[in-house]
PDB file of C-alpha atoms in Angstrom:
ATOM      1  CA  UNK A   1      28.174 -14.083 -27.483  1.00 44.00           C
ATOM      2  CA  UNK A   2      29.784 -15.569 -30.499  1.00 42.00           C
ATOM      3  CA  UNK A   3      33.813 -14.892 -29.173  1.00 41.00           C
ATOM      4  CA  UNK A   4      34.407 -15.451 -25.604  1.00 45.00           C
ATOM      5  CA  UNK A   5      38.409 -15.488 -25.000  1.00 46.00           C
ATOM      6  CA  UNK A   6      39.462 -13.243 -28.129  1.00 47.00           C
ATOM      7  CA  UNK A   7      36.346 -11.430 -28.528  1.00 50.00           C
ATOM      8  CA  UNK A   8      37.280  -8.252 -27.057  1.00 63.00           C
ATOM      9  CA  UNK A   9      40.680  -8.144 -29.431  1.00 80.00           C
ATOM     10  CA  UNK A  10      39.061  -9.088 -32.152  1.00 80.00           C
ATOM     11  CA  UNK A  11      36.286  -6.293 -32.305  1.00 80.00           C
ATOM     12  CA  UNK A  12      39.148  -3.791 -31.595  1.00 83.00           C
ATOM     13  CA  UNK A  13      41.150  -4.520 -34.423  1.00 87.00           C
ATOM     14  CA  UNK A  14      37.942  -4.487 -36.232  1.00 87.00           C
ATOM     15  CA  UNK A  15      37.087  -1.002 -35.061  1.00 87.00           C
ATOM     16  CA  UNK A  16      40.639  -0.267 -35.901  1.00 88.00           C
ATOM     17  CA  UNK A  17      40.802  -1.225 -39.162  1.00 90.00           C
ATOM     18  CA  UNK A  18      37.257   0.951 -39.736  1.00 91.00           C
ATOM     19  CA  UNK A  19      38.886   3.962 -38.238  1.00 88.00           C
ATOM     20  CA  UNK A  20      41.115   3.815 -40.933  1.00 91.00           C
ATOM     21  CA  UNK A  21      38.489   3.550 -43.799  1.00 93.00           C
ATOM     22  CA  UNK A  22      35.895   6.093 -42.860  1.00 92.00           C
ATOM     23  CA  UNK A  23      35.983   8.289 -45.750  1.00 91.00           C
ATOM     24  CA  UNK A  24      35.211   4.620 -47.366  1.00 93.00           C
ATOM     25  CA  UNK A  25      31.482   3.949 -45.684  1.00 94.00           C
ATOM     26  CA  UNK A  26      28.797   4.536 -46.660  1.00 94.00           C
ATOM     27  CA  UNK A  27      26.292   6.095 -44.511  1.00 94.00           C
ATOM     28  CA  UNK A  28      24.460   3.198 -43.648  1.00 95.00           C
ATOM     29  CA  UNK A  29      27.189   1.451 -42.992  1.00 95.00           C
ATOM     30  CA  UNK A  30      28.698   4.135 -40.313  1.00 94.00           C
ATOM     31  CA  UNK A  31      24.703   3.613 -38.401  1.00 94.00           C
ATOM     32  CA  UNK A  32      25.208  -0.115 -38.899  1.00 93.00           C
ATOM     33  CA  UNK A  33      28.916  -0.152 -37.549  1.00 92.00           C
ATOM     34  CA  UNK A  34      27.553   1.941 -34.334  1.00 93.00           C
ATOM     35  CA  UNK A  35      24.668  -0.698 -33.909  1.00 91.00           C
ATOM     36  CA  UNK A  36      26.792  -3.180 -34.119  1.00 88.00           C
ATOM     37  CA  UNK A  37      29.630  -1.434 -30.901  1.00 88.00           C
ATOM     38  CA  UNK A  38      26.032  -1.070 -29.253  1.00 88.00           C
ATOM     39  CA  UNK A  39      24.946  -4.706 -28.661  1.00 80.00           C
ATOM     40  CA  UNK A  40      25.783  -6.456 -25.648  1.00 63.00           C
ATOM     41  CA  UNK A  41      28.730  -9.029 -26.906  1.00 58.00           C
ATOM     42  CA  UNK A  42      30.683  -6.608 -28.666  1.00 63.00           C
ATOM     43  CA  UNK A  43      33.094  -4.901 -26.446  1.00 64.00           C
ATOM     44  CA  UNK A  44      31.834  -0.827 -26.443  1.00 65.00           C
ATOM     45  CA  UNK A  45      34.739   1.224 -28.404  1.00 74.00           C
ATOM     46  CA  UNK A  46      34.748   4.467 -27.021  1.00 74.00           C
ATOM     47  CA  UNK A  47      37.471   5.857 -29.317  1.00 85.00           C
ATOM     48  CA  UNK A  48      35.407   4.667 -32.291  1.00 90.00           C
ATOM     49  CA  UNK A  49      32.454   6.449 -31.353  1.00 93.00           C
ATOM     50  CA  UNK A  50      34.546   9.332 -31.287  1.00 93.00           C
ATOM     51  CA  UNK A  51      36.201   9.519 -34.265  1.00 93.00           C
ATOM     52  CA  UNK A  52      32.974   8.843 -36.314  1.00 95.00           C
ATOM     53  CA  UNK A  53      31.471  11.756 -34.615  1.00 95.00           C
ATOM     54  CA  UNK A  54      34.115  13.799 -35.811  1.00 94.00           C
ATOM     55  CA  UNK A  55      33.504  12.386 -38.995  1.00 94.00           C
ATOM     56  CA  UNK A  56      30.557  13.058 -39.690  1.00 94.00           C
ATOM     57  CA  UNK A  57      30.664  16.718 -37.853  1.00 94.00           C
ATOM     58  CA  UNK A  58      33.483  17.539 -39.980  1.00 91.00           C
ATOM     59  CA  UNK A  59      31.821  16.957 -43.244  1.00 82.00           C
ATOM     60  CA  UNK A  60      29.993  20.019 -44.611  1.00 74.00           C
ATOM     61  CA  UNK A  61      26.462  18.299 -45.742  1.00 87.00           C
ATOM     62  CA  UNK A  62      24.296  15.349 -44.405  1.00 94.00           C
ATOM     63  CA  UNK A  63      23.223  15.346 -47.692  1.00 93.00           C
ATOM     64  CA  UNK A  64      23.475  11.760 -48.287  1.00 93.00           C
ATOM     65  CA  UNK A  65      22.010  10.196 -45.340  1.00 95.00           C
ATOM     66  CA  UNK A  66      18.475   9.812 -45.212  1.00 96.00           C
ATOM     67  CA  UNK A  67      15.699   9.355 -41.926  1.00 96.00           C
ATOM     68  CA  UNK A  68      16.930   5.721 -40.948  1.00 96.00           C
ATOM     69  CA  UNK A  69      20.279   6.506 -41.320  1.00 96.00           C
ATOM     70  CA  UNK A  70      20.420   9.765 -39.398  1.00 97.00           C
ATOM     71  CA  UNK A  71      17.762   7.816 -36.417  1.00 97.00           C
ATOM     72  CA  UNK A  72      20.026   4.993 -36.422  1.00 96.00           C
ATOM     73  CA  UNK A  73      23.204   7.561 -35.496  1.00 97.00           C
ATOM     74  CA  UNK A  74      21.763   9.242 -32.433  1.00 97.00           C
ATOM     75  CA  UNK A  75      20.381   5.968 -31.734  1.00 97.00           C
ATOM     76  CA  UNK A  76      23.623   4.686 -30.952  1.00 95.00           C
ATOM     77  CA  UNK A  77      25.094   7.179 -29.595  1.00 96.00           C
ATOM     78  CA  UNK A  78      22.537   7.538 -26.778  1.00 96.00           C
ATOM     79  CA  UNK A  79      21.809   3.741 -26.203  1.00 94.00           C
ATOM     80  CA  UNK A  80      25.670   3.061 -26.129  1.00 92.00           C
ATOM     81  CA  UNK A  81      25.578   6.548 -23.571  1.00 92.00           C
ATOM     82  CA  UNK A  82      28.532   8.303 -25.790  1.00 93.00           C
ATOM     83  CA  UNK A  83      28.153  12.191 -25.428  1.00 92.00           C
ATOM     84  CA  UNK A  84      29.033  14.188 -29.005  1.00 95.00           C
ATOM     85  CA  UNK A  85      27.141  17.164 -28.769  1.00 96.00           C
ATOM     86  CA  UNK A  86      28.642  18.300 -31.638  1.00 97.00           C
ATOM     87  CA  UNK A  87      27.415  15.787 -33.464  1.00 97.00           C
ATOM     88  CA  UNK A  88      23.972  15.700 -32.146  1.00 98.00           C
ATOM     89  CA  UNK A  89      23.310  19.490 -33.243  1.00 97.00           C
ATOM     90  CA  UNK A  90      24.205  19.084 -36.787  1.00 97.00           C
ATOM     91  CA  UNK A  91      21.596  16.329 -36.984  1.00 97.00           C
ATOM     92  CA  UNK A  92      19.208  18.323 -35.906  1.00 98.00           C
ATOM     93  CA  UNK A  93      20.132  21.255 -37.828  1.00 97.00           C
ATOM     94  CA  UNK A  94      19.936  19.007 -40.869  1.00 97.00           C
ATOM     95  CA  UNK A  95      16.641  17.808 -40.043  1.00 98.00           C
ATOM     96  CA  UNK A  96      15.299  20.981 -38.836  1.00 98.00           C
ATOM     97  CA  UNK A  97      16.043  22.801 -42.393  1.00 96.00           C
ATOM     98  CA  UNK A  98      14.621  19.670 -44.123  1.00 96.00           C
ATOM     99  CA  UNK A  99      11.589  21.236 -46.906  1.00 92.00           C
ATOM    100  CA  UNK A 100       8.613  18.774 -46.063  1.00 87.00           C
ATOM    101  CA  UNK A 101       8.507  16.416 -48.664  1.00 89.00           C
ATOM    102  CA  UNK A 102      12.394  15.292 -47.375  1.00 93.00           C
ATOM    103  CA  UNK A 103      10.503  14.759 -43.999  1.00 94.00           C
ATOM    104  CA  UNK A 104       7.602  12.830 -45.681  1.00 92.00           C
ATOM    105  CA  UNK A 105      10.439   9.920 -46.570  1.00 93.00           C
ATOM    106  CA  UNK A 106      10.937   9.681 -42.727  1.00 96.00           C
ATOM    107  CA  UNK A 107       8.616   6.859 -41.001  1.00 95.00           C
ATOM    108  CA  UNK A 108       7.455   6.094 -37.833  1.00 96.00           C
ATOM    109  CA  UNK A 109      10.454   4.483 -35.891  1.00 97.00           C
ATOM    110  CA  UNK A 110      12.841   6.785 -37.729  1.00 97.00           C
ATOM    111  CA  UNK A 111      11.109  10.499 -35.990  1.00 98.00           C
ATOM    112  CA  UNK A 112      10.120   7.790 -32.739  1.00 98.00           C
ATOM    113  CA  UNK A 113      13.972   6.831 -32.498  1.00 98.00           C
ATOM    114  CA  UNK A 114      15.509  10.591 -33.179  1.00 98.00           C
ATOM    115  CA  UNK A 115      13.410  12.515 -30.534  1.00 98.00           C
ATOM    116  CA  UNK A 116      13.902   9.070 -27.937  1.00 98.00           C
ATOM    117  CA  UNK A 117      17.589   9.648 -28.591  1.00 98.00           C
ATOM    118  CA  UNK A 118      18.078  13.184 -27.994  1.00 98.00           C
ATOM    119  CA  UNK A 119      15.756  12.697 -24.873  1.00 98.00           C
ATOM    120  CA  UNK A 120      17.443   9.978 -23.731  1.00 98.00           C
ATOM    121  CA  UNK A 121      21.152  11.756 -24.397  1.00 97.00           C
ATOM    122  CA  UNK A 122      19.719  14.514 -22.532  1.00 97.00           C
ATOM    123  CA  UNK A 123      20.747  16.790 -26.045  1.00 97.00           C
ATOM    124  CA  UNK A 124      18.562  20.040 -26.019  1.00 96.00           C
ATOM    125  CA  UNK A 125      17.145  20.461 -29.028  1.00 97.00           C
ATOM    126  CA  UNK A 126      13.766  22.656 -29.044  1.00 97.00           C
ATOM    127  CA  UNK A 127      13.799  23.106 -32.479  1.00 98.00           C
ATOM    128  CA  UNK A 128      14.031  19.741 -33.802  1.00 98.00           C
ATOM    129  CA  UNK A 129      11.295  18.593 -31.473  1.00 98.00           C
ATOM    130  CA  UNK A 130       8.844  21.162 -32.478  1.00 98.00           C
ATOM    131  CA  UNK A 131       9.652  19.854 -36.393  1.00 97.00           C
ATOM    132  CA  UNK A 132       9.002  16.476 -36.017  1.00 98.00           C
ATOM    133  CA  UNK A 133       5.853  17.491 -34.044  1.00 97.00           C
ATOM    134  CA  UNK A 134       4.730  19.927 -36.318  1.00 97.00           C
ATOM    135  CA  UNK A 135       4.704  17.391 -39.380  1.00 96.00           C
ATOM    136  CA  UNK A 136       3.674  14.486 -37.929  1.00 96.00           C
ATOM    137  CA  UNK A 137       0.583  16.343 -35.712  1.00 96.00           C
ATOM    138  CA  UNK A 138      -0.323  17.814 -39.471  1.00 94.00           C
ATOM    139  CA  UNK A 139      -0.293  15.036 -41.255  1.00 91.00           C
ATOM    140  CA  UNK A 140      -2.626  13.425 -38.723  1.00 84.00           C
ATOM    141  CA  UNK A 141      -3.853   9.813 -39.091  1.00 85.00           C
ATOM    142  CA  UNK A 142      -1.710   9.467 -42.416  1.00 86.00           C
ATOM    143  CA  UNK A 143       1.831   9.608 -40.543  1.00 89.00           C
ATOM    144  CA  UNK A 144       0.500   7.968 -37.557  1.00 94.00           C
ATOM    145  CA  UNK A 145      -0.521   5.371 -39.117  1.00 92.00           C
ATOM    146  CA  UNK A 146       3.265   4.443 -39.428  1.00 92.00           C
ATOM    147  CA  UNK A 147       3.769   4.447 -35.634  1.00 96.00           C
ATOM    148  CA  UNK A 148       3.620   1.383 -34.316  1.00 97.00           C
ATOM    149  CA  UNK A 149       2.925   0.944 -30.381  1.00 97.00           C
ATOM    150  CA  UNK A 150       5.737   0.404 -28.970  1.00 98.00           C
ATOM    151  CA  UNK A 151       6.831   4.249 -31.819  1.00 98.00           C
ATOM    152  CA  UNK A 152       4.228   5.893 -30.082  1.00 98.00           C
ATOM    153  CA  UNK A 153       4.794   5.357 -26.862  1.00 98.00           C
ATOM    154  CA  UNK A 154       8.674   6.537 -27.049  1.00 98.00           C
ATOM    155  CA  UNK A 155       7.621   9.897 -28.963  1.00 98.00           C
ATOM    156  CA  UNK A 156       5.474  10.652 -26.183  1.00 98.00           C
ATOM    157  CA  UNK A 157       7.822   9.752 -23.782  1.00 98.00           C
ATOM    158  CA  UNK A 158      10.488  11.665 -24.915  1.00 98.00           C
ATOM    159  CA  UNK A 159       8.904  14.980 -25.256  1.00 98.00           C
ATOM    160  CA  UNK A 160       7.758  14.269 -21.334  1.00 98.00           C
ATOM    161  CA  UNK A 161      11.110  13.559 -20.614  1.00 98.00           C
ATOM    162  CA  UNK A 162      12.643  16.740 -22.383  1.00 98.00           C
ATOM    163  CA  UNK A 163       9.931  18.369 -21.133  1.00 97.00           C
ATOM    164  CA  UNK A 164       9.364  19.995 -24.875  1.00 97.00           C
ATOM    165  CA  UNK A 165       5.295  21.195 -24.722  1.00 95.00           C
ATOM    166  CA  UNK A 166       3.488  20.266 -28.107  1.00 97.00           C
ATOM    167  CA  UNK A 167      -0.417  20.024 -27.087  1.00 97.00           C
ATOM    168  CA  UNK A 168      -1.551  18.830 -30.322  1.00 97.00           C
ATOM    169  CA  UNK A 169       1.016  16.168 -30.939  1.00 97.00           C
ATOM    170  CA  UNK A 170      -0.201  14.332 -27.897  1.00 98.00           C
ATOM    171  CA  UNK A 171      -3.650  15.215 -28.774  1.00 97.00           C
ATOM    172  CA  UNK A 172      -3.312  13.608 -32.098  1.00 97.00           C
ATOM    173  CA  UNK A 173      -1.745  10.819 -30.645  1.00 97.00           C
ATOM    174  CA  UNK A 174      -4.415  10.412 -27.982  1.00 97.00           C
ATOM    175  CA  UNK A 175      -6.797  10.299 -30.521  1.00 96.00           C
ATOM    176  CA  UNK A 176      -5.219   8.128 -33.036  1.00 96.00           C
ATOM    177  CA  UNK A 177      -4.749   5.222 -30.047  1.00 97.00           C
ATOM    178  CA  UNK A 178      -8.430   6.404 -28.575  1.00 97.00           C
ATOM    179  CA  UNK A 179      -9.893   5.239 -32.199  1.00 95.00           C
ATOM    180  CA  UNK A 180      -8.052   1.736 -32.951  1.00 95.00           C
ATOM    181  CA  UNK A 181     -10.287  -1.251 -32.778  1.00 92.00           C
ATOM    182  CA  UNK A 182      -9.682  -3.667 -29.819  1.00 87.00           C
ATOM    183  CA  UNK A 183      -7.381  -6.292 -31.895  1.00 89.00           C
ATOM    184  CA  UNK A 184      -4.901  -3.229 -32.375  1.00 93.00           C
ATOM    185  CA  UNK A 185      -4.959  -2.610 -29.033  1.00 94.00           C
ATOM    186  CA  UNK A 186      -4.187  -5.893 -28.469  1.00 92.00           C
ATOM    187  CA  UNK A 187      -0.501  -5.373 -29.735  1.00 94.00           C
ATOM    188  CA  UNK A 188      -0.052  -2.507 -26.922  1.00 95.00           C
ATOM    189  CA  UNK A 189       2.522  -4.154 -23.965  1.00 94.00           C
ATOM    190  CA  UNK A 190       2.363  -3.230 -20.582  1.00 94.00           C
ATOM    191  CA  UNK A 191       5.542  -0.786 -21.214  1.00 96.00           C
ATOM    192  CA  UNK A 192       3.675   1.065 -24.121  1.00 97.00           C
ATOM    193  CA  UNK A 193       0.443   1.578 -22.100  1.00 97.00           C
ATOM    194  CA  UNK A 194       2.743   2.256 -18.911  1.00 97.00           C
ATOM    195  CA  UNK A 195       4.478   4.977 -20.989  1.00 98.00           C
ATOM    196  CA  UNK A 196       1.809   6.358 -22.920  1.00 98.00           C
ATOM    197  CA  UNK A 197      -0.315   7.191 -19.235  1.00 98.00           C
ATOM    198  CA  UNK A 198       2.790   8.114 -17.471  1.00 98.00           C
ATOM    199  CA  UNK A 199       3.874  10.724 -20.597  1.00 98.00           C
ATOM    200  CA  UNK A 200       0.583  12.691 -20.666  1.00 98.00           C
ATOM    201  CA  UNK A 201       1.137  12.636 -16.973  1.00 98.00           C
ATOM    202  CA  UNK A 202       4.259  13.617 -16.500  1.00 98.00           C
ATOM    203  CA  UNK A 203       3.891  16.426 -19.403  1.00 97.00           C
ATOM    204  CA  UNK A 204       0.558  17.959 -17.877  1.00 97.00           C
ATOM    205  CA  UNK A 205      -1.778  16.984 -21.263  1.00 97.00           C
ATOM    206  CA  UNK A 206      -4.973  16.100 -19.985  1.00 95.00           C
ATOM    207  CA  UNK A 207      -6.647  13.283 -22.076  1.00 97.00           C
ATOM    208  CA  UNK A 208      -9.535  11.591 -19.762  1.00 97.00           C
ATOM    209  CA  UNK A 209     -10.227   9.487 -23.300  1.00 98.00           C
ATOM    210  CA  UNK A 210      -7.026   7.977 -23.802  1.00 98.00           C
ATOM    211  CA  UNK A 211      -6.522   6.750 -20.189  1.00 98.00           C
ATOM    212  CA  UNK A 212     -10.301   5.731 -20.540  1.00 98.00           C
ATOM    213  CA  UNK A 213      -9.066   3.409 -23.458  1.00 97.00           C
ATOM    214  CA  UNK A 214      -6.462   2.224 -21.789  1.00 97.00           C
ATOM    215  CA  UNK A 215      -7.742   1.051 -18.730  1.00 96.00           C
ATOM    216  CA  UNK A 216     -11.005  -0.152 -20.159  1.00 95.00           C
ATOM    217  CA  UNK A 217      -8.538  -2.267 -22.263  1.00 93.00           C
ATOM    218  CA  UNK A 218      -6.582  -3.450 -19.499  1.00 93.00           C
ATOM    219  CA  UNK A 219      -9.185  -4.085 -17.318  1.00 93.00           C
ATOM    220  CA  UNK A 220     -11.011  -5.968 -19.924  1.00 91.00           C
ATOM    221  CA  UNK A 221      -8.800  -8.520 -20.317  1.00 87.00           C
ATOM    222  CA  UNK A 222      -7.593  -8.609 -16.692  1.00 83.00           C
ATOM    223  CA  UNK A 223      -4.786 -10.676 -15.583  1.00 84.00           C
ATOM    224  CA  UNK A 224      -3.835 -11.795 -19.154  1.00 83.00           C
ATOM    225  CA  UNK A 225      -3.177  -8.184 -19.824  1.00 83.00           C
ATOM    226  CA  UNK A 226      -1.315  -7.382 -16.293  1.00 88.00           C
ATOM    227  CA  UNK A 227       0.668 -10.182 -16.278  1.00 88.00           C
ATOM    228  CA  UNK A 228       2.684  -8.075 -19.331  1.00 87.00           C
ATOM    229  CA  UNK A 229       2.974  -5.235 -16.791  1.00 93.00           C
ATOM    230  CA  UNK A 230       6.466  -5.535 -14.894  1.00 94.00           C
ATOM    231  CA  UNK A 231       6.675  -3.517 -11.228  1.00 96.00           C
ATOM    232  CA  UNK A 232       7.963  -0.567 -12.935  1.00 96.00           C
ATOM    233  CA  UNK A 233       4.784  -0.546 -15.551  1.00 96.00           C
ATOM    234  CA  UNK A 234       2.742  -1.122 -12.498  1.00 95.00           C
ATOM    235  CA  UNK A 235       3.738   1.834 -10.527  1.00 97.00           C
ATOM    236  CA  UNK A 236       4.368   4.120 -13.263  1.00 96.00           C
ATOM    237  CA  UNK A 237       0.418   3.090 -14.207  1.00 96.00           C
ATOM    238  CA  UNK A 238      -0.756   3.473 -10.944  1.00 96.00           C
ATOM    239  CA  UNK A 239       1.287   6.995 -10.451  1.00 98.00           C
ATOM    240  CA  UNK A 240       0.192   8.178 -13.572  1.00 98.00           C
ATOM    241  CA  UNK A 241      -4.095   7.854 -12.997  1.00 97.00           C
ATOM    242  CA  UNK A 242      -3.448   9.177  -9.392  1.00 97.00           C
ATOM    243  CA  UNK A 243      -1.881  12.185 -10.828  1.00 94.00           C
ATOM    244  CA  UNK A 244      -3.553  12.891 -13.821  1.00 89.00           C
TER     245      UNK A 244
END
């Protein structure tokens, strides 16, 4: 942490001063102001997180904030564990009534981050999740291309977790990891592989290819690939085979 003694005052008066200029930022600089309350040596500022709910909820369009922007948002708000579902069902409703080519400027992290955050917030949203499933299982390859492990192993997570059914999502997805070449797999961790198997576990998709890749991977490079694997990825590896 860069302040020790004064640290906590001084990010208060900062979020102070912001409270008081909202109508001021931009909307990447509300997401990066809510990163920034997120990390772990600035003091968390409840009553910040708050107000820029409201004001955002309070303004009639989202209009002006595009995918990274809007991913960034929930992002906070569910890593930093502030409930605004207000705020949370806008989003979606913007993104929901999106026409496709809007959609097309969102990439990998930014749909991987939104449906990981509303998961994670425990924020119902059926609609939104069938969207960004929907356009990214037809546009295939193309989209997924954008997805980068660590982005496709916390979309499939989170529609296991919100228990939100989309068969062909994960069978896209299956298939897209199924056909990389071995140096791509290579940049899989033992979380991603660990929350790939344990997603089309927990969510009842059978795909006896995909966990065929991914232990064949694993095993294939033995302890140089476990030794990424922490206890949890170990069990939730091990749980996922047995009850797949």
């Amino acid at each position: 942490p860069m302040f020790e003694d004064d640290g906590s005052t001084f990010f208060e008066i900062l979020a102070a001063e912001a409270v008081m200029k909202l109508e001021d930022f931009r909307p990447q600089e509300l997401s990066n102001l809510l990163w920034a309350y997120t990390k772990d040596d600035a003091p968390l500022s409840a009553g910040l997180f708050r107000l820029v709910a409201d004001h955002i909820t309070d303004h009639s369009t989202l209009k002006a904030y595009n995918g990274q922007d809007l991913a960034n948002i929930v992002w906070a708000y569910a890593t930093a564990k502030e409930s605004h579902p207000k705020l949370f069902q806008k989003i979606a409703h913007h993104i929901v009534t999106l026409p496709p080519n809007q959609l097309n400027s969102f990439n990998g992290q930014d749909f991987a981050n939104i449906v990981w955050s509303y998961a994670t917030a425990r924020e119902p949203s059926p609609e939104l999740f069938k969207t960004v499933a929907d356009h990214v299982a037809a546009r295939g390859n193309h989209a997924l291309k954008a997805f980068n492990p660590q982005n496709l192993a916390n979309t499939v997570w989170a529609y296991a977790t919100a228990k939100e059914s989309h068969p062909k999502l994960f069978h896209k997805i299956a298939h897209h990891i199924v056909t990389l070449p071995p140096n791509q797999l290579n940049s899989f961790n033992g979380q991603d592989f660990a929350n790939i198997v344990w997603s089309y576990a927990t969510a009842r998709e059978p795909s006896p290819e995909l966990f065929k890749t991914v232990a064949d991977h694993v095993a294939a490079r033995g302890n140089h690939a476990l030794k990424a694997f922490n206890p949890q990825n170990l069990a939730n590896t091990v749980w996922a085979y047995a009850t797949a």
